[in-house]
Structures are given as C-alpha cells and as structure tokens.
C-alpha cells in the first residue's frame, strides 16, 4: 500500500516541514530555548522559513527528497547564500511503517561562495539562482547537530 505522502508533493513538503519544526523545537527545549517560527508565503526571497532563537535569526531554505530518490542537485536563490544568516537544509526522508524518519543534511557556510558560482541546473534565471550539490553537504546529521549548527556553534560561522 502506498502512503499518500509519497503521492502528493505539496502534502509531503508540509509533513516534512512540520516534523522538522517539531523535532527542532524539542531539541532546542533541551537547551532551555524556544523557537520562533515565521513562514514566507512566496519564494521570491529564497527561503521558506524565518527561525529565531534568542537574538539569532536564520533564513532557512528547506529542500527534501525521499531517501531512495536520485536527486543530486537543488537550485537555490543566490541572495540566500549571500546573506550571513541564510541556511540551506536538505532533508532526506523515509517512511517506516507508522512513522516518518528524517535525515538532516546542510550546506556548510564555507561552501556558500563556491555554490554561488555554480549555474542552476533547472532554472533559467541563472543571475539569481545557483546550484547546491548533494556532494557539498554535511550529511547524516541528527536534529541536535543541526540545531547546534543553526544556532549555537561558532565553529560554523564565517
């Protein structure tokens, strides 16, 4: 039996986003932190979410794919990578029986400049988009590692 999440991409995006936010909120709660979430309803600026913890604000572009899919590239808005608070998170997901399992990956800040130089694979407007390659991602991170990278770890700062 096929799961509807695999059949409806818009529904899939929402389920993955809500699961991600739920896991991130729980991870941050272990540090006695609350997450503020703001949604963007247009993709004009290159990000899907604005997340805030204390005074740290992050502009997040979420990309996702099924764990068995072959997608190796995503087009992202160059302005996101030029923003010191912009972040690209790629979520690989799998459905196991009665749960969805998320695997977190992100584009390290030191890869932003080289990614900006790569023309987009799928979009015509190369002057505002660029390509992010799966090979450049930090892979297989837990939600705790991701929350550390997003909000706490100064080793990842430019």
Coordinates of N, CA and C in Angstrom, one line a residue:
X1 N 0.8 -1.2 0.0 CA 0.0 0.0 0.0 C 0.9 1.2 0.0
X2 N 0.6 2.2 -0.9 CA 1.4 3.4 -1.0 C 0.8 4.4 0.0
X3 N 1.7 5.2 0.6 CA 1.4 6.2 1.5 C 1.1 7.5 0.7
X4 N 0.1 8.3 1.1 CA -0.3 9.5 0.4 C 0.8 10.5 0.4
X5 N 1.7 10.4 1.4 CA 2.8 11.4 1.5 C 3.7 11.2 0.2
X6 N 3.8 10.0 -0.3 CA 4.6 9.7 -1.4 C 3.9 10.1 -2.7
X7 N 2.6 10.3 -2.7 CA 1.9 10.6 -3.9 C 1.6 12.1 -4.1
X8 N 1.6 12.9 -3.1 CA 1.3 14.3 -3.1 C 2.4 15.2 -2.6
X9 N 3.2 15.8 -3.5 CA 4.4 16.5 -3.2 C 4.1 17.7 -2.3
X10 N 3.0 18.4 -2.5 CA 2.7 19.6 -1.6 C 2.4 19.1 -0.1
X11 N 1.7 18.0 0.0 CA 1.4 17.4 1.3 C 2.7 16.9 1.9
X12 N 3.5 16.3 1.1 CA 4.8 15.8 1.5 C 5.6 16.9 2.1
X13 N 5.7 18.0 1.4 CA 6.5 19.2 1.9 C 6.0 19.6 3.3
X14 N 4.7 19.7 3.5 CA 4.1 20.1 4.7 C 4.4 19.2 5.9
X15 N 4.2 17.9 5.6 CA 4.5 16.9 6.6 C 6.0 16.9 7.1
X16 N 6.9 17.0 6.1 CA 8.3 17.1 6.4 C 8.6 18.4 7.2
X17 N 8.1 19.5 6.8 CA 8.3 20.7 7.4 C 7.9 20.7 8.9
X18 N 6.6 20.2 9.1 CA 6.1 20.2 10.5 C 6.9 19.2 11.3
X19 N 7.3 18.1 10.8 CA 8.1 17.1 11.6 C 9.4 17.8 11.9
X20 N 10.1 18.4 10.9 CA 11.3 19.1 11.2 C 11.2 20.1 12.3
X21 N 10.2 21.0 12.2 CA 10.0 22.0 13.2 C 9.7 21.4 14.6
X22 N 8.9 20.4 14.6 CA 8.6 19.7 15.9 C 9.9 19.2 16.5
X23 N 10.7 18.5 15.7 CA 12.0 17.9 16.2 C 12.9 19.0 16.7
X24 N 13.0 20.1 15.9 CA 13.9 21.2 16.2 C 13.4 21.9 17.5
X25 N 12.1 22.1 17.7 CA 11.6 22.7 18.9 C 12.0 21.9 20.1
X26 N 11.8 20.6 20.0 CA 12.2 19.7 21.1 C 13.7 19.7 21.4
X27 N 14.5 19.7 20.4 CA 15.9 19.7 20.5 C 16.3 21.0 21.3
X28 N 15.8 22.1 20.8 CA 16.1 23.4 21.5 C 15.6 23.5 22.9
X29 N 14.5 22.8 23.2 CA 13.9 22.9 24.5 C 14.9 22.2 25.6
X30 N 15.7 21.3 25.1 CA 16.7 20.7 26.0 C 17.8 21.7 26.4
X31 N 17.9 22.8 25.6 CA 18.8 23.9 26.0 C 18.1 25.1 26.6
X32 N 16.8 24.8 27.0 CA 16.0 25.8 27.6 C 15.7 27.0 26.7
X33 N 15.6 26.7 25.4 CA 15.4 27.7 24.3 C 14.0 27.4 23.7
X34 N 13.4 28.5 23.3 CA 12.2 28.5 22.5 C 12.5 28.9 21.1
X35 N 11.7 28.3 20.1 CA 11.9 28.6 18.7 C 10.7 29.5 18.2
X36 N 11.0 30.6 17.6 CA 10.0 31.4 17.0 C 10.0 31.1 15.5
X37 N 8.9 30.9 14.9 CA 8.8 30.5 13.5 C 7.9 31.5 12.7
X38 N 8.5 31.9 11.6 CA 7.7 32.8 10.7 C 7.8 32.1 9.3
X39 N 6.7 32.1 8.6 CA 6.6 31.5 7.3 C 6.6 32.6 6.2
X40 N 7.2 32.2 5.1 CA 7.1 33.1 4.0 C 6.2 32.4 3.0
X41 N 5.3 33.2 2.4 CA 4.3 32.6 1.5 C 4.6 32.7 0.0
X42 N 5.7 33.4 -0.3 CA 6.2 33.4 -1.6 C 7.7 33.0 -1.6
X43 N 8.2 32.5 -2.7 CA 9.5 32.0 -2.7 C 10.4 33.0 -3.4
X44 N 10.0 34.3 -3.4 CA 10.8 35.4 -4.0 C 12.1 35.7 -3.4
X45 N 12.3 35.4 -2.1 CA 13.5 35.8 -1.4 C 14.4 34.6 -1.2
X46 N 14.1 33.4 -1.6 CA 15.0 32.3 -1.5 C 14.9 31.5 -0.2
X47 N 14.0 31.8 0.6 CA 13.9 31.0 1.9 C 12.4 30.7 2.1
X48 N 12.2 29.6 2.9 CA 10.9 29.1 3.3 C 10.4 29.6 4.7
X49 N 11.4 29.6 5.6 CA 11.1 29.9 7.0 C 12.1 30.9 7.5
X50 N 11.6 31.7 8.5 CA 12.5 32.5 9.3 C 12.4 31.9 10.7
X51 N 13.5 31.5 11.2 CA 13.6 30.9 12.6 C 14.4 31.8 13.5
X52 N 13.9 32.0 14.7 CA 14.6 32.8 15.7 C 14.7 32.1 17.0
X53 N 15.9 32.2 17.6 CA 16.2 31.7 18.9 C 17.0 32.8 19.6
X54 N 16.4 33.3 20.7 CA 17.0 34.5 21.4 C 17.2 35.6 20.3
X55 N 18.4 36.0 20.1 CA 18.7 37.1 19.1 C 19.2 36.6 17.8
X56 N 19.3 35.2 17.6 CA 19.8 34.6 16.4 C 18.6 34.4 15.5
X57 N 18.7 35.0 14.3 CA 17.6 34.8 13.3 C 18.3 34.1 12.1
X58 N 17.6 33.1 11.6 CA 18.1 32.3 10.4 C 17.0 32.3 9.3
X59 N 17.4 32.5 8.1 CA 16.5 32.4 6.9 C 16.8 31.0 6.3
X60 N 15.8 30.1 6.3 CA 16.0 28.7 6.0 C 15.4 28.4 4.7
X61 N 16.1 27.8 3.8 CA 15.6 27.1 2.6 C 15.6 25.6 2.9
X62 N 14.4 25.1 2.8 CA 14.3 23.6 3.0 C 14.2 22.9 1.7
X63 N 14.9 21.9 1.5 CA 14.8 21.0 0.3 C 14.7 19.6 0.9
X64 N 14.0 18.8 0.1 CA 13.8 17.4 0.6 C 13.7 16.5 -0.6
X65 N 14.0 15.2 -0.2 CA 13.8 14.1 -1.2 C 13.7 12.8 -0.4
X66 N 13.0 11.9 -1.0 CA 13.0 10.5 -0.4 C 14.4 9.9 -0.4
X67 N 14.6 9.2 0.6 CA 16.0 8.6 0.8 C 16.5 7.8 -0.4
X68 N 15.5 7.2 -1.2 CA 15.9 6.4 -2.3 C 15.9 7.2 -3.6
X69 N 15.5 8.4 -3.6 CA 15.5 9.3 -4.8 C 16.9 9.6 -5.3
X70 N 17.0 10.0 -6.5 CA 18.4 10.2 -7.1 C 18.8 11.6 -7.2
X71 N 17.9 12.6 -6.7 CA 18.2 14.0 -6.9 C 19.6 14.3 -6.2
X72 N 20.4 14.9 -7.0 CA 21.8 15.3 -6.5 C 22.0 16.8 -6.5
X73 N 21.1 17.6 -7.0 CA 21.2 19.0 -7.1 C 19.9 19.7 -6.8
X74 N 20.1 20.9 -6.2 CA 18.9 21.8 -5.9 C 19.3 23.2 -6.3
X75 N 18.4 23.9 -6.9 CA 18.6 25.3 -7.3 C 18.1 26.1 -6.1
X76 N 19.0 27.1 -5.7 CA 18.6 28.0 -4.6 C 18.9 29.4 -5.0
X77 N 18.3 30.3 -4.3 CA 18.4 31.7 -4.6 C 19.8 32.2 -4.1
X78 N 20.6 32.9 -5.0 CA 21.9 33.3 -4.6 C 21.8 34.3 -3.4
X79 N 20.8 35.1 -3.3 CA 20.7 36.0 -2.2 C 20.7 35.3 -0.8
X80 N 20.2 34.1 -0.8 CA 20.2 33.4 0.5 C 21.6 33.0 0.9
X81 N 22.4 32.6 0.0 CA 23.8 32.3 0.3 C 24.7 33.5 0.5
X82 N 24.2 34.6 0.0 CA 25.0 35.9 0.3 C 24.6 36.5 1.6
X83 N 23.5 36.0 2.2 CA 23.0 36.5 3.5 C 23.8 35.8 4.6
X84 N 24.5 36.4 5.5 CA 25.2 35.7 6.6 C 24.3 34.9 7.5
X85 N 23.0 35.1 7.5 CA 22.0 34.3 8.3 C 21.2 33.4 7.4
X86 N 21.6 33.2 6.2 CA 20.9 32.3 5.3 C 21.4 30.9 5.5
X87 N 20.5 29.9 5.5 CA 20.9 28.5 5.7 C 20.2 27.6 4.7
X88 N 20.9 26.6 4.2 CA 20.2 25.6 3.3 C 20.2 24.2 4.1
X89 N 19.0 23.7 4.3 CA 18.9 22.4 4.9 C 18.2 21.4 3.9
X90 N 18.8 20.3 3.7 CA 18.3 19.3 2.9 C 17.9 18.1 3.7
X91 N 16.6 17.7 3.7 CA 16.1 16.6 4.5 C 15.8 15.4 3.6
X92 N 16.4 14.3 3.9 CA 16.1 13.0 3.3 C 15.1 12.3 4.2
X93 N 14.1 11.8 3.6 CA 13.0 11.2 4.5 C 12.8 9.8 4.0
X94 N 12.3 9.0 4.9 CA 11.9 7.6 4.7 C 10.6 7.3 5.5
X95 N 9.7 6.6 5.0 CA 8.5 6.2 5.7 C 8.7 4.7 6.1
X96 N 8.7 4.5 7.4 CA 8.8 3.2 8.0 C 7.6 2.9 8.8
X97 N 6.8 1.9 8.3 CA 5.6 1.5 9.0 C 4.7 2.7 9.4
X98 N 4.7 3.1 10.6 CA 3.8 4.1 11.0 C 4.5 5.4 11.4
X99 N 5.7 5.7 10.9 CA 6.4 6.9 11.2 C 7.2 7.4 10.0
X100 N 7.5 8.6 10.0 CA 8.4 9.2 9.0 C 9.7 9.5 9.7
X101 N 10.8 9.1 9.1 CA 12.2 9.3 9.6 C 12.9 10.4 8.8
X102 N 13.4 11.4 9.4 CA 14.1 12.5 8.7 C 15.6 12.4 9.0
X103 N 16.3 12.6 7.9 CA 17.8 12.6 8.0 C 18.2 14.0 7.5
X104 N 19.0 14.7 8.4 CA 19.3 16.1 8.2 C 20.7 16.2 7.5
X105 N 20.7 17.1 6.6 CA 22.0 17.5 5.8 C 21.9 19.0 5.6
X106 N 23.1 19.6 5.6 CA 23.1 21.1 5.4 C 24.4 21.5 4.6
X107 N 24.2 22.6 4.0 CA 25.3 23.2 3.2 C 26.2 24.0 4.2
X108 N 27.5 23.5 4.4 CA 28.3 24.3 5.3 C 28.6 25.7 4.8
X109 N 28.8 26.6 5.7 CA 28.9 28.0 5.2 C 30.2 28.2 4.3
X110 N 31.2 27.4 4.6 CA 32.4 27.5 3.7 C 32.2 27.1 2.3
X111 N 31.0 26.4 2.0 CA 30.7 26.0 0.6 C 29.8 27.1 -0.1
X112 N 29.4 28.1 0.6 CA 28.5 29.1 0.0 C 29.1 29.8 -1.2
X113 N 30.3 30.3 -1.1 CA 30.9 31.0 -2.2 C 31.0 30.2 -3.5
X114 N 31.5 28.9 -3.3 CA 31.7 28.1 -4.5 C 30.3 27.7 -5.1
X115 N 29.3 27.5 -4.2 CA 28.0 27.2 -4.7 C 27.4 28.4 -5.5
X116 N 27.6 29.6 -5.1 CA 27.1 30.8 -5.7 C 27.6 30.8 -7.2
X117 N 28.8 30.3 -7.4 CA 29.4 30.4 -8.7 C 28.9 29.3 -9.7
X118 N 28.2 28.3 -9.1 CA 27.6 27.2 -10.0 C 26.3 27.7 -10.6
X119 N 26.2 27.6 -11.9 CA 24.9 28.0 -12.5 C 23.8 27.0 -12.1
X120 N 22.5 27.4 -12.1 CA 21.5 26.5 -11.7 C 21.3 25.4 -12.7
X121 N 20.9 24.3 -12.2 CA 20.6 23.1 -13.1 C 19.3 23.2 -13.7
X122 N 18.3 23.7 -13.0 CA 16.9 23.6 -13.5 C 16.3 24.9 -13.9
X123 N 16.7 26.0 -13.3 CA 16.1 27.3 -13.5 C 16.8 28.1 -14.6
X124 N 16.0 28.9 -15.4 CA 16.6 29.7 -16.5 C 17.3 30.9 -16.0
X125 N 16.8 31.4 -14.8 CA 17.3 32.7 -14.4 C 18.6 32.5 -13.5
X126 N 19.7 32.3 -14.2 CA 21.0 32.0 -13.6 C 21.5 33.2 -12.8
X127 N 21.1 34.4 -13.2 CA 21.6 35.5 -12.5 C 21.1 35.6 -11.0
X128 N 20.0 34.9 -10.7 CA 19.6 35.0 -9.3 C 19.6 33.6 -8.6
X129 N 19.8 32.5 -9.3 CA 19.8 31.2 -8.8 C 21.2 30.5 -9.0
X130 N 21.5 29.6 -8.1 CA 22.7 28.8 -8.3 C 22.4 27.3 -7.9
X131 N 23.4 26.5 -8.1 CA 23.2 25.1 -7.8 C 23.9 24.7 -6.5
X132 N 23.1 23.9 -5.7 CA 23.7 23.3 -4.5 C 23.8 21.8 -4.8
X133 N 24.9 21.2 -4.6 CA 25.2 19.8 -4.9 C 25.1 19.0 -3.6
X134 N 24.5 17.8 -3.7 CA 24.5 16.9 -2.6 C 25.9 16.6 -2.1
X135 N 26.8 16.5 -3.0 CA 28.2 16.2 -2.6 C 28.9 17.2 -1.7
X136 N 28.3 18.4 -1.7 CA 28.9 19.5 -0.8 C 28.3 19.6 0.6
X137 N 27.2 18.8 0.8 CA 26.5 18.9 2.1 C 27.3 18.1 3.2
X138 N 27.1 18.6 4.4 CA 27.4 17.9 5.6 C 26.3 16.9 5.8
X139 N 26.5 15.6 5.8 CA 25.5 14.6 5.7 C 25.2 13.9 7.0
X140 N 24.0 13.3 7.1 CA 23.6 12.4 8.1 C 23.7 13.0 9.5
X141 N 23.2 14.2 9.7 CA 23.2 14.8 11.0 C 22.0 14.6 11.8
X142 N 22.1 14.5 13.1 CA 20.9 14.4 13.9 C 20.3 15.8 14.1
X143 N 19.1 15.8 14.6 CA 18.4 17.1 14.8 C 19.2 17.9 15.9
X144 N 19.9 17.3 16.8 CA 20.7 18.0 17.8 C 21.9 18.7 17.1
X145 N 22.5 17.9 16.2 CA 23.7 18.5 15.5 C 23.2 19.7 14.6
X146 N 22.1 19.5 14.0 CA 21.5 20.6 13.1 C 21.2 21.8 13.9
X147 N 20.5 21.6 15.1 CA 20.2 22.8 15.9 C 21.5 23.5 16.4
X148 N 22.5 22.7 16.7 CA 23.8 23.3 17.1 C 24.4 24.1 16.0
X149 N 24.3 23.6 14.8 CA 24.9 24.3 13.6 C 24.0 25.6 13.4
X150 N 22.7 25.5 13.4 CA 21.8 26.6 13.1 C 22.0 27.8 14.1
X151 N 22.1 27.4 15.4 CA 22.0 28.5 16.4 C 23.1 28.6 17.4
X152 N 24.0 27.7 17.6 CA 25.0 27.7 18.7 C 26.4 27.6 18.4
X153 N 26.8 26.9 17.3 CA 28.2 26.5 17.1 C 28.9 27.6 16.3
X154 N 29.8 28.3 17.0 CA 30.6 29.3 16.4 C 31.7 28.8 15.4
X155 N 32.0 27.5 15.5 CA 32.9 26.9 14.5 C 32.4 27.0 13.1
X156 N 31.1 27.1 12.9 CA 30.5 27.1 11.6 C 30.3 28.6 11.1
X157 N 30.6 29.6 11.9 CA 30.5 30.9 11.5 C 31.5 31.3 10.4
X158 N 31.2 32.2 9.6 CA 32.1 32.7 8.5 C 33.3 33.4 9.2

